[in-house]
mmCIF file of C-alpha atoms and ligand atoms in Angstrom:
data_model
loop_
_atom_site.group_PDB
_atom_site.id
_atom_site.type_symbol
_atom_site.label_atom_id
_atom_site.label_comp_id
_atom_site.label_asym_id
_atom_site.label_seq_id
_atom_site.Cartn_x
_atom_site.Cartn_y
_atom_site.Cartn_z
ATOM 1 C CA UNK W 1 38.772 59.898 33.217
ATOM 2 C CA UNK W 2 36.566 58.430 35.891
ATOM 3 C CA UNK W 3 38.719 59.563 38.761
ATOM 4 C CA UNK W 4 39.309 63.124 37.659
ATOM 5 C CA UNK W 5 35.259 63.405 37.274
ATOM 6 C CA UNK W 6 34.898 61.990 40.809
ATOM 7 C CA UNK W 7 37.611 64.664 42.075
ATOM 8 C CA UNK W 8 36.046 67.689 40.240
ATOM 9 C CA UNK W 9 32.753 66.685 41.785
ATOM 10 C CA UNK W 10 34.344 66.441 45.182
ATOM 11 C CA UNK W 11 35.850 69.740 44.556
ATOM 12 C CA UNK W 12 32.720 71.244 43.750
ATOM 13 C CA UNK W 13 30.671 69.725 46.524
ATOM 14 C CA UNK W 14 33.448 70.789 48.739
ATOM 15 C CA UNK W 15 33.018 74.238 47.602
ATOM 16 C CA UNK W 16 28.979 74.363 48.123
ATOM 17 C CA UNK W 17 29.604 72.837 51.651
ATOM 18 C CA UNK W 18 32.005 75.622 52.242
ATOM 19 C CA UNK W 19 29.621 78.441 51.176
ATOM 20 C CA UNK W 20 26.593 76.460 52.894
ATOM 21 C CA UNK W 21 28.657 76.664 56.207
ATOM 22 C CA UNK W 22 29.832 80.118 55.786
ATOM 23 C CA UNK W 23 25.964 80.758 55.528
ATOM 24 C CA UNK W 24 25.187 78.772 58.641
ATOM 25 C CA UNK W 25 27.899 80.624 60.355
ATOM 26 C CA UNK W 26 26.286 83.765 59.692
ATOM 27 C CA UNK W 27 22.596 82.514 60.357
ATOM 28 C CA UNK W 28 23.625 81.279 63.719
ATOM 29 C CA UNK W 29 26.982 82.387 64.699
ATOM 30 C CA UNK W 30 27.381 86.072 64.568
ATOM 31 C CA UNK W 31 26.426 89.205 66.263
ATOM 32 C CA UNK W 32 22.741 90.038 65.438
ATOM 33 C CA UNK W 33 23.665 93.815 65.043
ATOM 34 C CA UNK W 34 26.010 93.206 62.179
ATOM 35 C CA UNK W 35 24.407 94.240 58.775
ATOM 36 C CA UNK W 36 24.084 91.072 56.606
ATOM 37 C CA UNK W 37 23.925 91.428 52.926
ATOM 38 C CA UNK W 38 23.647 88.122 50.341
ATOM 39 C CA UNK W 39 25.924 87.570 47.418
ATOM 40 C CA UNK W 40 24.255 85.162 45.153
ATOM 41 C CA UNK W 41 26.321 83.641 42.089
ATOM 42 C CA UNK W 42 25.199 81.323 39.478
ATOM 43 C CA UNK W 43 28.453 79.618 38.872
ATOM 44 C CA UNK W 44 30.446 79.211 41.867
ATOM 45 C CA UNK W 45 33.025 76.797 40.048
ATOM 46 C CA UNK W 46 34.269 79.295 37.933
ATOM 47 C CA UNK W 47 37.037 81.387 39.564
ATOM 48 C CA UNK W 48 35.487 84.636 38.148
ATOM 49 C CA UNK W 49 32.768 84.434 40.766
ATOM 50 C CA UNK W 50 34.966 83.303 43.432
ATOM 51 C CA UNK W 51 37.217 86.545 43.074
ATOM 52 C CA UNK W 52 33.860 88.579 42.830
ATOM 53 C CA UNK W 53 32.989 87.068 46.385
ATOM 54 C CA UNK W 54 36.708 87.544 47.840
ATOM 55 C CA UNK W 55 36.272 91.348 46.852
ATOM 56 C CA UNK W 56 32.796 91.295 48.257
ATOM 57 C CA UNK W 57 34.451 90.219 51.588
ATOM 58 C CA UNK W 58 37.073 92.813 51.233
ATOM 59 C CA UNK W 59 34.720 95.549 51.098
ATOM 60 C CA UNK W 60 32.370 93.833 53.719
ATOM 61 C CA UNK W 61 35.611 94.210 56.029
ATOM 62 C CA UNK W 62 36.395 97.741 55.110
ATOM 63 C CA UNK W 63 32.802 98.696 55.594
ATOM 64 C CA UNK W 64 31.968 96.228 58.600
ATOM 65 C CA UNK W 65 29.382 94.300 57.336
ATOM 66 C CA UNK W 66 28.768 90.441 56.384
ATOM 67 C CA UNK W 67 28.696 88.744 53.283
ATOM 68 C CA UNK W 68 26.637 85.711 53.068
ATOM 69 C CA UNK W 69 27.811 84.189 50.226
ATOM 70 C CA UNK W 70 25.221 81.771 48.067
ATOM 71 C CA UNK W 71 25.818 79.501 45.060
ATOM 72 C CA UNK W 72 22.473 79.763 42.698
ATOM 73 C CA UNK W 73 22.738 77.395 40.385
ATOM 74 C CA UNK W 74 19.069 77.267 38.959
ATOM 75 C CA UNK W 75 15.556 78.997 39.729
ATOM 76 C CA UNK W 76 14.402 77.069 42.424
ATOM 77 C CA UNK W 77 17.819 77.313 44.426
ATOM 78 C CA UNK W 78 17.667 81.328 43.651
ATOM 79 C CA UNK W 79 14.066 81.727 45.306
ATOM 80 C CA UNK W 80 14.966 79.278 48.410
ATOM 81 C CA UNK W 81 18.131 81.365 48.837
ATOM 82 C CA UNK W 82 16.116 84.615 48.824
ATOM 83 C CA UNK W 83 13.831 82.874 51.554
ATOM 84 C CA UNK W 84 16.969 81.894 53.725
ATOM 85 C CA UNK W 85 18.667 85.518 53.429
ATOM 86 C CA UNK W 86 15.312 86.977 54.721
ATOM 87 C CA UNK W 87 15.013 84.648 57.736
ATOM 88 C CA UNK W 88 18.790 85.400 58.536
ATOM 89 C CA UNK W 89 17.918 88.922 58.621
ATOM 90 C CA UNK W 90 19.777 89.944 56.084
ATOM 91 C CA UNK W 91 18.871 93.583 54.130
ATOM 92 C CA UNK W 92 19.427 92.999 50.629
ATOM 93 C CA UNK W 93 21.722 91.110 48.112
ATOM 94 C CA UNK W 94 23.957 91.264 44.904
ATOM 95 C CA UNK W 95 23.067 88.629 42.388
ATOM 96 C CA UNK W 96 24.178 87.205 39.111
ATOM 97 C CA UNK W 97 21.245 85.360 38.137
ATOM 98 C CA UNK W 98 21.485 81.988 36.502
ATOM 99 C CA UNK W 99 18.507 83.154 34.020
ATOM 100 C CA UNK W 100 18.042 86.657 33.629
ATOM 101 C CA UNK W 101 14.473 85.603 32.965
ATOM 102 C CA UNK W 102 14.048 85.062 36.569
ATOM 103 C CA UNK W 103 14.276 88.726 37.392
ATOM 104 C CA UNK W 104 10.447 89.449 37.847
ATOM 105 C CA UNK W 105 10.046 86.524 40.297
ATOM 106 C CA UNK W 106 13.459 87.465 41.863
ATOM 107 C CA UNK W 107 11.952 91.199 42.606
ATOM 108 C CA UNK W 108 8.802 90.303 43.636
ATOM 109 C CA UNK W 109 10.051 87.682 46.306
ATOM 110 C CA UNK W 110 12.846 90.419 47.356
ATOM 111 C CA UNK W 111 9.869 93.174 47.556
ATOM 112 C CA UNK W 112 8.004 90.788 49.625
ATOM 113 C CA UNK W 113 10.822 90.691 52.218
ATOM 114 C CA UNK W 114 11.543 94.422 51.679
ATOM 115 C CA UNK W 115 15.082 93.380 50.556
ATOM 116 C CA UNK W 116 17.167 95.787 48.386
ATOM 117 C CA UNK W 117 18.710 94.163 44.889
ATOM 118 C CA UNK W 118 21.761 94.761 42.790
ATOM 119 C CA UNK W 119 22.436 93.100 40.038
ATOM 120 C CA UNK W 120 26.064 91.807 38.683
ATOM 121 C CA UNK W 121 27.317 90.600 35.311
ATOM 122 C CA UNK W 122 23.919 89.335 33.719
ATOM 123 C CA UNK W 123 20.854 91.795 33.414
ATOM 124 C CA UNK W 124 17.285 90.743 34.348
ATOM 125 C CA UNK W 125 14.745 90.542 31.702
ATOM 126 C CA UNK W 126 11.228 91.411 32.133
ATOM 127 C CA UNK W 127 8.386 89.191 30.796
ATOM 128 C CA UNK W 128 8.566 90.892 27.686
ATOM 129 C CA UNK W 129 12.202 89.887 27.022
ATOM 130 C CA UNK W 130 13.206 93.459 28.058
ATOM 131 C CA UNK W 131 16.255 94.489 30.173
ATOM 132 C CA UNK W 132 14.942 95.506 33.592
ATOM 133 C CA UNK W 133 16.857 99.062 33.510
ATOM 134 C CA UNK W 134 15.521 100.113 36.659
ATOM 135 C CA UNK W 135 17.158 97.179 38.678
ATOM 136 C CA UNK W 136 21.023 98.504 39.351
ATOM 137 C CA UNK W 137 23.461 96.611 37.448
ATOM 138 C CA UNK W 138 27.307 96.533 37.329
ATOM 139 C CA UNK W 139 28.856 94.599 34.267
ATOM 140 C CA UNK W 140 31.604 94.748 31.765
ATOM 141 C CA UNK W 141 31.298 96.436 28.521
ATOM 142 C CA UNK W 142 30.385 93.575 26.531
ATOM 143 C CA UNK W 143 30.660 95.064 23.040
ATOM 144 C CA UNK W 144 33.733 96.694 23.753
ATOM 145 C CA UNK W 145 35.699 93.793 25.129
ATOM 146 C CA UNK W 146 34.416 91.235 22.700
ATOM 147 C CA UNK W 147 35.574 93.724 19.802
ATOM 148 C CA UNK W 148 38.899 93.659 21.690
ATOM 149 C CA UNK W 149 39.069 89.895 21.448
ATOM 150 C CA UNK W 150 38.151 90.221 17.843
ATOM 151 C CA UNK W 151 41.320 92.423 17.433
ATOM 152 C CA UNK W 152 43.797 90.507 19.440
ATOM 153 C CA UNK W 153 43.055 87.373 17.348
ATOM 154 C CA UNK W 154 43.447 89.352 14.246
ATOM 155 C CA UNK W 155 46.612 90.748 15.556
ATOM 156 C CA UNK W 156 48.173 87.465 16.679
ATOM 157 C CA UNK W 157 47.139 85.698 13.266
ATOM 158 C CA UNK W 158 48.679 88.460 11.527
ATOM 159 C CA UNK W 159 52.191 88.224 13.715
ATOM 160 C CA UNK W 160 52.170 84.847 12.699
ATOM 161 C CA UNK W 161 51.906 85.162 9.028
ATOM 162 C CA UNK W 162 48.882 82.715 8.749
ATOM 163 C CA UNK W 163 47.260 82.470 5.177
ATOM 164 C CA UNK W 164 44.032 83.831 5.738
ATOM 165 C CA UNK W 165 42.270 82.078 3.115
ATOM 166 C CA UNK W 166 42.744 78.490 5.027
ATOM 167 C CA UNK W 167 42.047 80.090 8.499
ATOM 168 C CA UNK W 168 38.280 80.085 10.051
ATOM 169 C CA UNK W 169 36.769 81.296 12.671
ATOM 170 C CA UNK W 170 34.552 79.292 15.253
ATOM 171 C CA UNK W 171 32.526 81.452 16.948
ATOM 172 C CA UNK W 172 30.919 79.637 20.133
ATOM 173 C CA UNK W 173 27.707 81.491 20.837
ATOM 174 C CA UNK W 174 25.100 81.833 23.689
ATOM 175 C CA UNK W 175 22.764 84.353 22.099
ATOM 176 C CA UNK W 176 20.072 84.037 24.655
ATOM 177 C CA UNK W 177 22.510 85.599 27.126
ATOM 178 C CA UNK W 178 22.705 89.406 26.498
ATOM 179 C CA UNK W 179 26.504 89.786 27.555
ATOM 180 C CA UNK W 180 27.451 87.260 25.522
ATOM 181 C CA UNK W 181 25.701 87.756 22.758
ATOM 182 C CA UNK W 182 27.160 91.427 22.799
ATOM 183 C CA UNK W 183 30.546 90.169 23.377
ATOM 184 C CA UNK W 184 30.721 87.492 20.557
ATOM 185 C CA UNK W 185 29.023 90.101 18.070
ATOM 186 C CA UNK W 186 31.599 92.592 19.135
ATOM 187 C CA UNK W 187 34.499 90.013 18.239
ATOM 188 C CA UNK W 188 33.011 89.302 14.961
ATOM 189 C CA UNK W 189 32.692 92.865 13.917
ATOM 190 C CA UNK W 190 36.542 93.529 14.777
ATOM 191 C CA UNK W 191 37.332 90.827 12.631
ATOM 192 C CA UNK W 192 35.206 91.458 9.941
ATOM 193 C CA UNK W 193 36.255 94.939 9.644
ATOM 194 C CA UNK W 194 39.776 93.997 9.472
ATOM 195 C CA UNK W 195 38.891 92.554 6.240
ATOM 196 C CA UNK W 196 38.775 88.751 7.237
ATOM 197 C CA UNK W 197 36.544 86.794 4.805
ATOM 198 C CA UNK W 198 32.584 86.980 6.407
ATOM 199 C CA UNK W 199 32.083 83.256 4.846
ATOM 200 C CA UNK W 200 34.821 82.133 6.849
ATOM 201 C CA UNK W 201 33.255 82.922 10.425
ATOM 202 C CA UNK W 202 31.351 80.096 11.619
ATOM 203 C CA UNK W 203 29.067 80.484 14.205
ATOM 204 C CA UNK W 204 27.809 77.634 16.461
ATOM 205 C CA UNK W 205 25.436 77.795 19.904
ATOM 206 C CA UNK W 206 26.411 76.186 22.928
ATOM 207 C CA UNK W 207 23.740 74.571 25.016
ATOM 208 C CA UNK W 208 25.671 75.198 28.511
ATOM 209 C CA UNK W 209 27.875 77.752 29.461
ATOM 210 C CA UNK W 210 30.584 75.520 30.332
ATOM 211 C CA UNK W 211 33.797 73.599 28.815
ATOM 212 C CA UNK W 212 31.749 70.092 27.845
ATOM 213 C CA UNK W 213 28.720 72.347 26.284
ATOM 214 C CA UNK W 214 31.510 74.380 24.447
ATOM 215 C CA UNK W 215 33.263 71.284 23.353
ATOM 216 C CA UNK W 216 30.045 69.765 22.039
ATOM 217 C CA UNK W 217 29.432 72.849 20.138
ATOM 218 C CA UNK W 218 33.010 73.030 18.904
ATOM 219 C CA UNK W 219 32.959 69.093 17.597
ATOM 220 C CA UNK W 220 29.799 69.639 15.685
ATOM 221 C CA UNK W 221 31.343 72.795 13.893
ATOM 222 C CA UNK W 222 34.864 71.151 13.054
ATOM 223 C CA UNK W 223 33.180 68.209 11.187
ATOM 224 C CA UNK W 224 31.782 70.749 8.672
ATOM 225 C CA UNK W 225 34.892 72.172 7.754
ATOM 226 C CA UNK W 226 37.612 69.807 7.525
ATOM 227 C CA UNK W 227 39.492 71.690 5.080
ATOM 228 C CA UNK W 228 40.283 74.644 7.707
ATOM 229 C CA UNK W 229 43.818 74.590 8.379
ATOM 230 C CA UNK W 230 44.071 77.194 11.298
ATOM 231 C CA UNK W 231 41.772 78.417 13.996
ATOM 232 C CA UNK W 232 40.571 81.425 15.555
ATOM 233 C CA UNK W 233 38.368 80.529 18.422
ATOM 234 C CA UNK W 234 36.162 83.060 19.956
ATOM 235 C CA UNK W 235 33.682 82.849 22.734
ATOM 236 C CA UNK W 236 31.889 84.550 25.596
ATOM 237 C CA UNK W 237 34.138 83.442 28.158
ATOM 238 C CA UNK W 238 37.365 81.539 29.101
ATOM 239 C CA UNK W 239 35.474 78.208 29.316
ATOM 240 C CA UNK W 240 33.742 78.726 26.116
ATOM 241 C CA UNK W 241 37.265 79.241 24.510
ATOM 242 C CA UNK W 242 38.501 76.365 26.310
ATOM 243 C CA UNK W 243 36.276 74.064 25.145
ATOM 244 C CA UNK W 244 36.729 75.236 21.588
ATOM 245 C CA UNK W 245 40.545 74.556 21.878
ATOM 246 C CA UNK W 246 39.875 71.265 23.481
ATOM 247 C CA UNK W 247 37.651 70.230 20.312
ATOM 248 C CA UNK W 248 40.495 71.275 18.002
ATOM 249 C CA UNK W 249 42.904 69.137 19.819
ATOM 250 C CA UNK W 250 40.479 66.138 19.385
ATOM 251 C CA UNK W 251 41.091 66.739 15.738
ATOM 252 C CA UNK W 252 44.805 67.177 15.812
ATOM 253 C CA UNK W 253 45.252 70.680 15.977
ATOM 254 C CA UNK W 254 47.995 72.448 18.312
ATOM 255 C CA UNK W 255 49.303 75.792 19.787
ATOM 256 C CA UNK W 256 50.813 75.973 15.966
ATOM 257 C CA UNK W 257 47.631 76.447 14.262
ATOM 258 C CA UNK W 258 45.189 77.593 16.788
ATOM 259 C CA UNK W 259 44.596 81.038 18.513
ATOM 260 C CA UNK W 260 42.154 81.106 21.397
ATOM 261 C CA UNK W 261 41.606 84.152 23.523
ATOM 262 C CA UNK W 262 39.312 83.805 26.233
ATOM 263 C CA UNK W 263 37.413 86.529 28.432
ATOM 264 C CA UNK W 264 37.757 86.826 32.222
ATOM 265 C CA UNK W 265 41.392 86.115 32.760
ATOM 266 C CA UNK W 266 41.000 84.475 36.202
ATOM 267 C CA UNK W 267 39.311 81.448 34.572
ATOM 268 C CA UNK W 268 42.503 80.861 32.124
ATOM 269 C CA UNK W 269 45.257 80.785 34.862
ATOM 270 C CA UNK W 270 45.458 76.961 35.031
ATOM 271 C CA UNK W 271 45.735 77.151 31.272
ATOM 272 C CA UNK W 272 48.255 79.519 30.913
ATOM 273 C CA UNK W 273 50.493 78.179 33.795
ATOM 274 C CA UNK W 274 50.598 74.436 31.680
ATOM 275 C CA UNK W 275 54.446 73.766 30.979
ATOM 276 C CA UNK W 276 53.662 73.505 27.144
ATOM 277 C CA UNK W 277 51.483 76.012 25.338
ATOM 278 C CA UNK W 278 48.249 75.073 24.084
ATOM 279 C CA UNK W 279 45.997 76.704 21.205
ATOM 280 C CA UNK W 280 44.567 78.995 24.117
ATOM 281 C CA UNK W 281 46.819 81.698 23.426
ATOM 282 C CA UNK W 282 45.526 84.277 26.131
ATOM 283 C CA UNK W 283 42.646 86.094 27.818
ATOM 284 C CA UNK W 284 41.272 89.437 28.286
ATOM 285 C CA UNK W 285 41.163 90.171 31.876
ATOM 286 C CA UNK W 286 38.509 92.656 32.902
ATOM 287 C CA UNK W 287 37.856 93.538 36.450
ATOM 288 C CA UNK W 288 35.932 90.805 38.935
ATOM 289 C CA UNK W 289 37.698 92.635 41.615
ATOM 290 C CA UNK W 290 35.789 95.843 40.723
ATOM 291 C CA UNK W 291 32.387 94.195 40.191
ATOM 292 C CA UNK W 292 32.721 92.403 43.823
ATOM 293 C CA UNK W 293 33.644 95.171 45.596
ATOM 294 C CA UNK W 294 31.654 97.819 43.920
ATOM 295 C CA UNK W 295 28.395 95.984 43.586
ATOM 296 C CA UNK W 296 28.297 95.349 47.274
ATOM 297 C CA UNK W 297 29.566 98.463 48.350
ATOM 298 C CA UNK W 298 26.519 100.339 46.454
ATOM 299 C CA UNK W 299 24.333 97.933 48.231
ATOM 300 C CA UNK W 300 25.587 98.722 51.802
ATOM 301 C CA UNK W 301 25.273 102.484 50.989
ATOM 302 C CA UNK W 302 21.831 102.169 50.029
ATOM 303 C CA UNK W 303 20.977 100.103 52.626
ATOM 304 C CA UNK W 304 22.731 101.893 55.549
ATOM 305 C CA UNK W 305 22.422 105.304 54.154
ATOM 306 C CA UNK W 306 19.818 105.582 51.571
ATOM 307 C CA UNK W 307 22.177 106.430 48.562
ATOM 308 C CA UNK W 308 20.642 105.324 45.693
ATOM 309 C CA UNK W 309 23.032 103.521 43.358
ATOM 310 C CA UNK W 310 23.634 103.852 39.875
ATOM 311 C CA UNK W 311 21.431 102.282 37.497
ATOM 312 C CA UNK W 312 24.191 101.218 35.193
ATOM 313 C CA UNK W 313 27.814 101.156 36.155
ATOM 314 C CA UNK W 314 29.799 99.502 33.154
ATOM 315 C CA UNK W 315 33.247 98.531 33.701
ATOM 316 C CA UNK W 316 35.661 99.056 30.708
ATOM 317 C CA UNK W 317 39.350 98.154 31.991
ATOM 318 C CA UNK W 318 40.763 95.180 30.266
ATOM 319 C CA UNK W 319 44.173 93.634 29.773
ATOM 320 C CA UNK W 320 45.328 90.868 27.472
ATOM 321 C CA UNK W 321 46.835 88.136 29.420
ATOM 322 C CA UNK W 322 49.092 85.338 28.121
ATOM 323 C CA UNK W 323 51.771 82.949 29.180
ATOM 324 C CA UNK W 324 54.293 85.626 29.090
ATOM 325 C CA UNK W 325 52.582 88.221 31.461
ATOM 326 C CA UNK W 326 49.761 86.845 33.204
ATOM 327 C CA UNK W 327 51.453 86.426 36.791
ATOM 328 C CA UNK W 328 52.405 90.032 36.770
ATOM 329 C CA UNK W 329 49.200 91.333 35.394
ATOM 330 C CA UNK W 330 47.235 89.487 38.117
ATOM 331 C CA UNK W 331 49.458 90.619 40.776
ATOM 332 C CA UNK W 332 48.914 94.181 39.778
ATOM 333 C CA UNK W 333 45.136 93.648 40.240
ATOM 334 C CA UNK W 334 45.889 92.010 43.842
ATOM 335 C CA UNK W 335 44.684 88.596 42.003
HETATM 336 C C1 LIG N 401 28.518 86.376 32.806
HETATM 337 C C2 LIG N 401 29.585 84.969 32.646
HETATM 338 C C3 LIG N 401 30.751 84.767 33.229
HETATM 339 C C4 LIG N 401 31.538 86.193 33.292
HETATM 340 C C5 LIG N 401 30.489 87.176 33.836
HETATM 341 C C6 LIG N 401 31.197 88.556 33.554
HETATM 342 O O1 LIG N 401 28.276 86.158 33.803
HETATM 343 O O2 LIG N 401 28.966 83.739 32.497
HETATM 344 O O3 LIG N 401 31.872 84.037 33.172
HETATM 345 O O4 LIG N 401 32.237 86.326 32.086
HETATM 346 O O5 LIG N 401 29.408 87.306 32.748
HETATM 347 O O6 LIG N 401 30.650 89.812 33.721
#
């Protein structure tokens, strides 16, 4: 366990070093005439964001600019990153903020340096807690993709002919993040519309948006419902659902009596590749490639040609990947 923790820590610090050295190279090692644009993400350990980065780099190659990739896990690092970007001569950045409430502070700092901003995945909130709709945003169709998650869970439950009366829904929530709230609400809507009993749908909030946070939340829920024989696991992304599935395993559940379907797809690859099936049945794969490419491409067009980006680009494509088709589906998207 300790070794595993160490290895994970080493992998993560390696990642940070990698992006730090990439930035250092961008700051000091390149031709000053090349346009520089930042791409700041809250959780660089998620393959989702690594995929966005790599497609932002593809756009950079196609258009001839340079991407400065930065990890911004908290508010302080975010504001410092903007200082660093400005010092490097960058003209703008794409950001998935670690906290939507940082929106006004991020915009104030960006404006002070005359940097243009495009948001991706998570929308900024103003001081009143309302979405900052004037800042361009590229995001997935959260309610719709959540709804599909619910539909697929019910479909698989029916396919297995489970007794609905002894089945429970574990919905791990993160309501302070709008996209997460909309995904989970969408999933629950589909589940309830199918006729699944409302009283058997149980919500539990996670403290952090990662596997350990979701595992803790799920554990606290499982002890309250010891008579449930089969679980359907809902959460806003793969890590949340993986945490839920790990908790069910701790209580003796297996692939036979748990169906978890995540969202992100690229974060589920290791799980789906396991030699033995787990309760994590599959994941909805949206388009991190499109998010990464489009967001920075629109920033480039704005900086370079004065083309105002669309205020809202909603990405709706989604495909269910399971152990059977994940390799082919990822390959189709060049992932
Ligand atoms: C949020 C989640 C990520 C990913 C993106 C996709 O930021 O935290 O895991 O799902 O949305 O838009």
